[in-house]
Tab-separated table of C-alpha atoms in Angstrom:
chain	number	residue	atom	x	y	z
P	1	MET	CA	-71.707	0.780	38.298
P	2	MET	CA	-68.625	0.460	40.492
P	3	GLU	CA	-69.309	0.094	44.214
P	4	ASN	CA	-65.751	-0.050	45.557
P	5	MET	CA	-63.163	2.624	44.878
P	6	LYS	CA	-59.593	3.481	45.803
P	7	ILE	CA	-59.120	7.232	45.968
P	8	ASN	CA	-56.731	9.947	47.173
P	9	GLN	CA	-53.603	7.938	46.464
P	10	LEU	CA	-50.247	9.422	47.415
P	11	PRO	CA	-47.993	10.000	44.373
P	12	SER	CA	-45.189	8.294	46.293
P	13	LYS	CA	-46.210	5.674	48.839
P	14	THR	CA	-45.139	5.630	52.466
P	15	TRP	CA	-45.324	2.680	54.877
P	16	ASN	CA	-48.500	0.606	54.494
P	17	TRP	CA	-48.994	0.290	58.257
P	18	LEU	CA	-49.599	4.027	58.457
P	19	LYS	CA	-52.761	3.492	56.345
P	20	MET	CA	-52.316	6.791	54.533
P	21	ASN	CA	-51.240	5.729	51.037
P	22	GLU	CA	-54.822	5.686	49.762
P	23	THR	CA	-58.411	5.412	50.923
P	24	ALA	CA	-60.852	2.631	50.094
P	25	VAL	CA	-64.558	3.508	49.938
P	26	SER	CA	-67.448	1.115	49.344
P	27	GLY	CA	-71.142	1.229	48.599
P	28	ILE	CA	-70.677	3.809	45.841
P	29	SER	CA	-73.516	4.172	43.327
P	30	VAL	CA	-75.010	7.120	41.476
P	31	SER	CA	-78.240	7.405	39.522
P	32	GLY	CA	-77.741	10.603	37.530
P	33	ALA	CA	-76.905	14.277	37.847
P	34	HIS	CA	-78.298	16.558	40.532
P	35	GLU	CA	-80.373	19.441	39.203
P	36	GLY	CA	-78.536	22.327	40.759
P	37	ASN	CA	-79.340	26.006	40.492
P	38	LEU	CA	-76.896	27.671	38.088
P	39	GLU	CA	-76.533	31.439	37.863
P	40	ILE	CA	-74.286	32.185	34.896
P	41	PRO	CA	-73.463	35.879	34.325
P	42	GLU	CA	-72.943	37.545	30.987
P	43	GLY	CA	-69.454	36.861	29.679
P	44	ILE	CA	-69.350	33.241	30.806
P	45	LYS	CA	-70.611	30.737	28.255
P	46	LYS	CA	-72.468	27.663	29.449
P	47	THR	CA	-72.447	24.532	27.268
P	48	VAL	CA	-74.319	21.343	28.140
P	49	CYS	CA	-72.308	18.258	27.132
P	50	PRO	CA	-74.543	15.137	27.212
P	51	ALA	CA	-71.628	12.862	26.258
P	52	GLY	CA	-69.215	14.371	28.786
P	53	LEU	CA	-66.520	17.018	28.572
P	54	PRO	CA	-64.664	17.694	25.284
P	55	ASP	CA	-61.657	15.525	24.447
P	56	ARG	CA	-59.110	18.145	25.535
P	57	PHE	CA	-60.167	17.525	29.145
P	58	LYS	CA	-59.479	13.783	28.996
P	59	ASP	CA	-55.839	14.040	30.076
P	60	VAL	CA	-56.633	16.360	32.996
P	61	ALA	CA	-56.145	14.138	36.040
P	62	GLY	CA	-58.011	14.759	39.285
P	63	GLY	CA	-56.743	14.486	42.838
P	64	MET	CA	-58.969	11.504	43.651
P	65	GLY	CA	-57.456	9.325	40.942
P	66	SER	CA	-58.562	7.083	38.082
P	67	ASP	CA	-61.396	5.367	39.972
P	68	MET	CA	-63.217	8.692	40.150
P	69	ASP	CA	-62.823	9.092	36.388
P	70	MET	CA	-64.252	5.607	35.943
P	71	LEU	CA	-67.246	6.470	38.129
P	72	VAL	CA	-67.892	9.552	36.001
P	73	LYS	CA	-67.636	7.532	32.791
P	74	GLU	CA	-69.977	4.802	34.015
P	75	SER	CA	-72.544	7.289	35.320
P	76	SER	CA	-73.253	8.728	31.822
P	77	ALA	CA	-74.530	11.809	33.646
P	78	GLY	CA	-73.171	14.302	31.106
P	79	ALA	CA	-71.340	17.506	31.962
P	80	VAL	CA	-71.590	21.285	31.967
P	81	LEU	CA	-68.786	23.390	30.462
P	82	LEU	CA	-68.212	26.981	31.571
P	83	SER	CA	-65.856	29.100	29.476
P	84	ALA	CA	-64.685	32.703	29.369
P	85	ASP	CA	-62.496	34.698	26.990
P	86	SER	CA	-62.324	38.020	28.888
P	87	ASP	CA	-62.148	39.410	32.429
P	88	VAL	CA	-65.503	38.601	34.044
P	89	SER	CA	-64.194	38.064	37.571
P	90	GLY	CA	-66.472	40.793	38.964
P	91	LYS	CA	-69.546	38.656	38.245
P	92	PRO	CA	-69.004	35.108	39.514
P	93	ALA	CA	-70.842	32.076	38.244
P	94	ARG	CA	-72.812	30.515	41.113
P	95	ILE	CA	-73.817	26.866	41.334
P	96	ARG	CA	-76.021	25.783	44.223
P	97	PHE	CA	-76.855	22.228	45.260
P	98	ALA	CA	-79.482	21.055	47.770
P	99	TYR	CA	-79.115	17.286	47.987
P	100	GLY	CA	-82.040	15.082	49.010
P	101	ALA	CA	-81.833	12.633	51.904
P	102	SER	CA	-81.580	9.514	49.746
P	103	GLU	CA	-80.227	11.064	46.557
P	104	HIS	CA	-77.191	9.467	44.885
P	105	SER	CA	-75.968	11.921	42.265
P	106	LEU	CA	-72.876	12.914	40.319
P	107	ASN	CA	-72.172	16.175	38.511
P	108	THR	CA	-69.289	16.947	36.182
P	109	PHE	CA	-68.117	20.452	35.339
P	110	GLY	CA	-65.469	21.767	32.991
P	111	ILE	CA	-63.970	25.237	33.305
P	112	LEU	CA	-62.099	26.645	30.320
P	113	ALA	CA	-60.341	29.963	30.893
P	114	LYS	CA	-59.084	31.169	27.550
P	115	GLU	CA	-55.911	33.199	27.112
P	116	GLY	CA	-55.891	36.337	29.261
P	117	SER	CA	-59.336	35.726	30.762
P	118	ASN	CA	-60.298	35.972	34.425
P	119	MET	CA	-63.291	34.213	35.997
P	120	THR	CA	-64.675	33.168	39.383
P	121	VAL	CA	-66.885	30.138	40.032
P	122	ILE	CA	-68.611	29.528	43.378
P	123	MET	CA	-70.103	26.128	44.207
P	124	ASP	CA	-72.281	25.790	47.304
P	125	MET	CA	-73.032	22.169	48.174
P	126	ALA	CA	-75.654	21.697	50.874
P	127	ALA	CA	-77.799	18.844	52.203
P	128	GLU	CA	-81.531	19.339	52.231
P	129	ARG	CA	-83.342	19.810	55.536
P	130	ASN	CA	-87.090	20.393	55.780
P	131	GLY	CA	-87.140	20.893	52.038
P	132	ALA	CA	-84.506	23.625	52.235
P	133	PRO	CA	-80.707	23.580	52.075
P	134	ASP	CA	-79.070	22.759	55.386
P	135	GLY	CA	-78.091	25.874	57.296
P	136	THR	CA	-81.176	27.894	56.281
P	137	ASP	CA	-83.774	28.940	58.826
P	138	THR	CA	-86.901	26.853	59.294
P	139	THR	CA	-90.396	28.110	59.921
P	140	ALA	CA	-91.384	28.379	63.588
P	141	GLY	CA	-92.797	25.126	64.900
P	142	GLU	CA	-91.023	22.924	62.324
P	143	ASN	CA	-88.777	20.122	63.480
P	144	PRO	CA	-85.210	21.166	62.555
P	145	ALA	CA	-84.154	17.510	62.486
P	146	ALA	CA	-86.777	16.363	59.991
P	147	VAL	CA	-84.018	14.591	58.071
P	148	SER	CA	-81.798	13.013	60.703
P	149	GLN	CA	-78.300	11.742	60.071
P	150	SER	CA	-79.486	8.154	60.423
P	151	GLU	CA	-82.142	8.774	57.754
P	152	HIS	CA	-79.769	10.468	55.335
P	153	THR	CA	-78.268	7.786	53.099
P	154	GLY	CA	-77.326	10.070	50.241
P	155	LEU	CA	-74.154	10.356	48.211
P	156	SER	CA	-73.131	13.541	46.460
P	157	ALA	CA	-70.262	13.499	43.964
P	158	VAL	CA	-68.821	16.405	41.981
P	159	GLN	CA	-65.893	16.400	39.589
P	160	THR	CA	-64.483	19.667	38.239
P	161	LYS	CA	-61.767	19.815	35.593
P	162	LEU	CA	-60.090	23.048	34.602
P	163	ILE	CA	-57.903	24.223	31.737
P	164	LEU	CA	-56.234	27.593	32.127
P	165	GLU	CA	-54.646	28.929	28.976
P	166	LYS	CA	-51.778	31.429	28.923
P	167	ASP	CA	-52.114	34.282	31.464
P	168	ALA	CA	-55.631	33.194	32.461
P	169	LYS	CA	-56.891	33.443	36.036
P	170	VAL	CA	-59.519	31.313	37.765
P	171	THR	CA	-60.804	31.440	41.325
P	172	LEU	CA	-62.781	28.351	42.300
P	173	VAL	CA	-64.650	28.489	45.614
P	174	GLN	CA	-66.294	25.329	46.929
P	175	ILE	CA	-68.361	25.306	50.125
P	176	ILE	CA	-69.307	21.855	51.403
P	177	ARG	CA	-71.890	22.011	54.186
P	178	THR	CA	-73.708	18.740	53.730
P	179	LYS	CA	-74.332	18.311	57.452
P	180	ASN	CA	-76.364	15.111	57.213
P	181	ALA	CA	-74.993	13.676	53.971
P	182	LYS	CA	-73.487	10.232	54.406
P	183	THR	CA	-70.813	10.444	51.700
P	184	VAL	CA	-69.351	13.330	49.709
P	185	LEU	CA	-66.882	12.882	46.829
P	186	ASN	CA	-65.326	16.084	45.516
P	187	ASP	CA	-62.639	15.936	42.827
P	188	ILE	CA	-60.641	18.669	41.082
P	189	GLY	CA	-58.065	18.415	38.307
P	190	ALA	CA	-56.379	21.295	36.491
P	191	LYS	CA	-53.785	22.144	33.852
P	192	VAL	CA	-52.238	25.587	34.253
P	193	ALA	CA	-50.357	27.148	31.326
P	194	ASP	CA	-47.698	29.892	31.068
P	195	GLY	CA	-48.370	32.755	33.472
P	196	ALA	CA	-51.803	31.409	34.423
P	197	LYS	CA	-53.026	31.453	38.031
P	198	LEU	CA	-55.446	29.046	39.708
P	199	SER	CA	-56.776	29.780	43.175
P	200	VAL	CA	-58.855	27.134	44.949
P	201	ILE	CA	-60.720	28.007	48.151
P	202	HIS	CA	-62.255	25.146	50.123
P	203	LEU	CA	-64.589	25.431	53.110
P	204	PHE	CA	-65.550	22.100	54.689
P	205	LEU	CA	-68.367	22.739	57.136
P	206	GLY	CA	-70.095	19.372	57.433
P	207	GLY	CA	-70.690	15.892	56.112
P	208	ASP	CA	-70.502	12.417	57.616
P	209	LYS	CA	-67.745	11.203	55.295
P	210	VAL	CA	-66.169	13.823	53.045
P	211	TYR	CA	-63.482	12.818	50.532
P	212	ASN	CA	-61.709	15.545	48.604
P	213	GLY	CA	-59.008	15.386	45.944
P	214	CYS	CA	-57.344	18.320	44.176
P	215	ARG	CA	-54.508	18.120	41.651
P	216	ALA	CA	-52.990	21.046	39.756
P	217	GLU	CA	-50.511	20.384	36.964
P	218	LEU	CA	-48.347	23.464	36.526
P	219	ILE	CA	-47.289	22.848	32.938
P	220	GLY	CA	-46.402	26.419	32.038
P	221	LYS	CA	-43.559	28.781	32.831
P	222	LYS	CA	-44.452	30.985	35.837
P	223	SER	CA	-47.740	29.125	36.307
P	224	ASN	CA	-49.258	29.487	39.773
P	225	PHE	CA	-51.496	27.418	42.062
P	226	THR	CA	-52.769	28.276	45.530
P	227	ALA	CA	-55.113	26.265	47.729
P	228	ASP	CA	-56.626	27.775	50.861
P	229	ILE	CA	-58.472	25.207	52.963
P	230	ALA	CA	-60.523	25.705	56.121
P	231	TYR	CA	-62.506	23.004	57.898
P	232	THR	CA	-64.401	22.067	61.023
P	233	VAL	CA	-65.108	18.384	61.711
P	234	ALA	CA	-67.141	17.110	64.668
P	235	ASP	CA	-68.800	14.016	66.148
P	236	ASP	CA	-67.605	10.817	64.416
P	237	CYS	CA	-67.302	12.469	61.000
P	238	VAL	CA	-64.423	11.949	58.574
P	239	LEU	CA	-62.584	14.405	56.328
P	240	ASP	CA	-60.088	12.815	53.913
P	241	MET	CA	-58.083	15.175	51.673
P	242	ASN	CA	-55.445	14.862	48.962
P	243	TYR	CA	-53.810	17.945	47.410
P	244	VAL	CA	-51.113	17.664	44.751
P	245	ALA	CA	-49.123	20.477	43.143
P	246	LEU	CA	-47.263	19.017	40.162
P	247	HIS	CA	-44.500	21.357	38.982
P	248	GLU	CA	-43.471	20.878	35.361
P	249	GLY	CA	-42.994	24.432	34.109
P	250	LYS	CA	-39.990	26.559	35.020
P	251	LYS	CA	-40.440	29.100	37.820
P	252	SER	CA	-43.853	27.695	38.681
P	253	VAL	CA	-45.218	28.475	42.149
P	254	SER	CA	-47.545	26.582	44.478
P	255	GLU	CA	-48.817	27.218	47.987
P	256	ILE	CA	-51.131	24.986	50.011
P	257	ARG	CA	-52.474	26.490	53.249
P	258	THR	CA	-54.724	24.533	55.614
P	259	ASP	CA	-56.429	25.543	58.867
P	260	GLY	CA	-58.964	23.472	60.757
P	261	VAL	CA	-60.688	22.461	63.979
P	262	LEU	CA	-61.421	18.892	65.095
P	263	HIS	CA	-64.066	18.173	67.760
P	264	GLU	CA	-65.145	15.119	69.776
P	265	SER	CA	-64.176	11.966	67.845
P	266	ALA	CA	-63.595	13.583	64.456
P	267	ARG	CA	-61.099	12.002	62.071
P	268	LYS	CA	-59.047	13.915	59.542
P	269	LEU	CA	-56.415	12.832	57.027
P	270	PHE	CA	-54.562	15.460	55.023
P	271	ARG	CA	-52.157	14.593	52.210
P	272	GLY	CA	-50.247	17.486	50.682
P	273	THR	CA	-47.720	16.803	47.930
P	274	ILE	CA	-45.404	19.190	46.124
P	275	ASP	CA	-43.827	17.321	43.224
P	276	PHE	CA	-40.969	18.989	41.347
P	277	LYS	CA	-40.558	17.273	37.989
P	278	LYS	CA	-37.458	17.392	35.812
P	279	GLY	CA	-37.425	20.693	33.965
P	280	SER	CA	-39.132	22.752	36.705
P	281	ALA	CA	-35.983	24.709	37.577
P	282	GLY	CA	-36.554	27.868	39.584
P	283	SER	CA	-39.873	26.649	40.993
P	284	VAL	CA	-41.083	27.226	44.545
P	285	GLY	CA	-43.645	25.223	46.514
P	286	SER	CA	-44.821	25.373	50.106
P	287	GLU	CA	-47.444	23.787	52.328
P	288	GLN	CA	-48.574	24.754	55.817
P	289	GLU	CA	-51.155	23.295	58.164
P	290	THR	CA	-52.546	24.420	61.517
P	291	VAL	CA	-54.947	22.150	63.435
P	292	LEU	CA	-56.836	22.866	66.663
P	293	MET	CA	-57.898	19.625	68.393
P	294	LEU	CA	-60.782	19.911	70.868
P	295	GLY	CA	-61.452	16.340	71.950
P	296	ASP	CA	-59.676	13.336	73.442
P	297	GLY	CA	-61.073	11.103	70.687
P	298	VAL	CA	-59.790	13.197	67.789
P	299	VAL	CA	-57.689	11.427	65.132
P	300	ASN	CA	-55.441	13.811	63.209
P	301	LYS	CA	-53.207	12.484	60.415
P	302	THR	CA	-51.063	14.556	58.087
P	303	VAL	CA	-48.754	13.447	55.276
P	304	PRO	CA	-46.829	16.325	53.689
P	305	LEU	CA	-44.549	15.218	50.849
P	306	ILE	CA	-41.965	17.016	48.798
P	307	LEU	CA	-40.783	15.006	45.783
P	308	CYS	CA	-37.849	16.295	43.814
P	309	ALA	CA	-36.435	15.374	40.414
P	310	GLU	CA	-34.984	18.852	39.792
P	311	GLU	CA	-32.111	20.513	41.643
P	312	ASN	CA	-32.786	24.241	41.436
P	313	VAL	CA	-36.081	24.345	43.348
P	314	VAL	CA	-37.333	25.395	46.790
P	315	GLY	CA	-39.849	23.331	48.759
P	316	ASN	CA	-41.127	23.949	52.279
P	317	HIS	CA	-43.442	21.982	54.554
P	318	GLY	CA	-44.038	21.041	58.176
P	319	ALA	CA	-40.675	19.382	58.836
P	320	THR	CA	-37.845	21.291	60.532
P	321	ILE	CA	-34.654	21.401	58.494
P	322	GLY	CA	-31.578	23.231	59.744
P	323	ASP	CA	-29.033	25.381	57.932
P	324	ARG	CA	-26.609	24.036	55.338
P	325	VAL	CA	-28.543	20.831	54.622
P	326	ILE	CA	-28.456	19.022	51.259
P	327	VAL	CA	-31.653	17.114	50.367
P	328	GLY	CA	-30.798	14.581	47.665
P	329	MET	CA	-32.760	13.958	44.483
P	330	GLY	CA	-36.010	12.061	45.088
P	331	ALA	CA	-35.720	12.254	48.890
P	332	THR	CA	-38.944	12.553	50.933
P	333	VAL	CA	-39.054	14.318	54.312
P	334	LEU	CA	-42.285	13.745	56.254
P	335	ASP	CA	-44.008	16.080	58.693
P	336	GLY	CA	-42.498	16.151	62.163
P	337	ALA	CA	-38.947	15.274	61.157
P	338	VAL	CA	-36.179	17.364	62.703
P	339	ILE	CA	-32.919	17.683	60.782
P	340	GLY	CA	-30.002	19.520	62.372
P	341	ASN	CA	-27.473	21.820	60.742
P	342	ASP	CA	-24.777	20.648	58.301
P	343	CYS	CA	-26.506	17.407	57.246
P	344	ILE	CA	-26.761	15.428	54.027
P	345	ILE	CA	-29.936	13.486	53.153
P	346	GLY	CA	-29.150	10.926	50.486
P	347	ALA	CA	-30.981	10.576	47.197
P	348	GLY	CA	-34.199	8.561	47.480
P	349	ALA	CA	-34.228	8.614	51.283
P	350	LEU	CA	-37.557	8.404	53.149
P	351	VAL	CA	-37.237	10.469	56.318
P	352	THR	CA	-40.127	9.735	58.683
P	353	GLY	CA	-41.638	12.040	61.278
P	354	LYS	CA	-39.766	10.174	64.025
P	355	MET	CA	-36.380	11.308	62.717
P	356	ASN	CA	-34.409	13.647	64.992
P	357	ALA	CA	-31.007	13.959	63.355
P	358	PRO	CA	-28.241	15.837	65.199
P	359	ASP	CA	-25.959	18.358	63.522
P	360	GLY	CA	-23.508	16.922	61.018
P	361	SER	CA	-25.426	13.736	60.147
P	362	MET	CA	-25.293	11.560	57.036
P	363	ILE	CA	-28.875	10.313	56.536
P	364	LEU	CA	-29.536	7.410	54.176
P	365	GLY	CA	-32.102	4.719	53.442
P	366	SER	CA	-35.831	4.008	53.361
P	367	PRO	CA	-36.774	4.375	56.126
P	368	ALA	CA	-33.850	6.741	56.615
P	369	LYS	CA	-31.340	6.399	59.422
P	370	VAL	CA	-28.377	8.410	60.625
P	371	VAL	CA	-25.531	6.213	59.393
P	372	ARG	CA	-22.572	8.291	60.541
P	373	GLU	CA	-21.215	11.729	61.304
P	374	LEU	CA	-20.028	13.887	58.413
P	375	THR	CA	-16.343	14.635	58.075
P	376	ASP	CA	-15.125	18.231	58.173
P	377	LYS	CA	-14.428	18.007	54.438
P	378	GLU	CA	-17.999	16.874	53.720
P	379	LYS	CA	-19.375	19.744	55.806
P	380	GLU	CA	-17.279	22.196	53.836
P	381	SER	CA	-18.563	20.692	50.569
P	382	ILE	CA	-22.164	21.511	51.552
P	383	LEU	CA	-21.460	25.236	51.523
P	384	ALA	CA	-19.335	24.929	48.381
P	385	ASN	CA	-22.159	23.143	46.548
P	386	ALA	CA	-24.687	25.724	47.730
P	387	THR	CA	-22.451	28.516	46.430
P	388	LEU	CA	-22.183	26.735	43.083
P	389	TYR	CA	-25.980	26.344	42.835
P	390	LEU	CA	-26.429	30.030	43.691
P	391	GLU	CA	-24.042	31.053	40.933
P	392	LYS	CA	-25.802	28.749	38.457
P	393	SER	CA	-29.209	30.176	39.421
P	394	LYS	CA	-27.939	33.703	38.810
P	395	GLU	CA	-26.692	32.650	35.380
P	396	TYR	CA	-30.070	31.025	34.650
P	397	ARG	CA	-32.039	34.116	35.696
P	398	ALA	CA	-29.814	36.372	33.585
P	399	HIS	CA	-30.249	34.074	30.581
P	400	ALA	CA	-34.008	33.816	31.144
P	401	ALA	CA	-34.315	37.605	31.381
P	402	LYS	CA	-32.710	37.962	27.953
P	403	GLN	CA	-35.065	35.357	26.496
P	404	ALA	CA	-38.241	36.862	28.018
């Protein structure tokens, strides 16, 4: 069983000294699957898979990376497959966990939403306290700290892989409130087909060290992925997150929204990547984060990335980019960067959060620098190119409308 893992790797690395490219975790071991409480409504089929998920899930990559897949394979813990072929969203499947103080477990789930179906799955992951899930009331006279943080040496790991067929809809809600748990590994990977919509809702309400990865591959035309994340982290706890929206299908849409509160000496690392692959013309992706910091010892790190191998796309994140700015193919603009009006960012440039480029700048390199001021002719070409792209997009939409 592997004890050391590298997880939550950025699709495109930034400077090593920032220590945000990936996360190394050690002391990882699991001894089987946790026996959770599953409530599966009529219309959702449950299949136990002792040898793991069916082969069609093998090429569904998770946000934590290949080491998590290896841990799942070596655990031989089996899997549970939930599938639906109709609209059963009104009756969600509920999966409840109550992890023991020294339990080291791993659970694998597959979710298959067949064409046109609609389903909701809610996972509630809690650490046990006084024989009951953390957060529940205890009987009068009982010691509410019967399982202290120092006594809790457990590890809880969950991997969920999803396949959404054409026009399917899935809402996945995960609540992580493992207040005393030492380590939490939560991994999601999804493939989203034509017209399908995946909505992930994450609530992080506790855990000593919580690592979360989520990757959605938007392979279909007009496929859609949204992630809504809320968290509160206190004491010396750690929350490490990696969200990736991979746009492959035309007119695909992604939105990653994050809101959180950090207390005392809490540490948080958020990676949010929107990756426009060649062929994803007409796609739109955005990411937003709001953090409230309530302690002098708080460590807050954020790495928003927009990767682009396609021209006719729109990506938005925490950087400030002025009007009439060209962002070259494969350029990366990190959170905090300020780009003035009438600028050109060269292909492949890495613009760090320290960049404050004045109006009319030519920005090149990795790390990027302002190399010179644009000429009047170059400034005029920005608007001319934008007009050309607008005309081409209108032609594309008209052609696509005829083909639809």
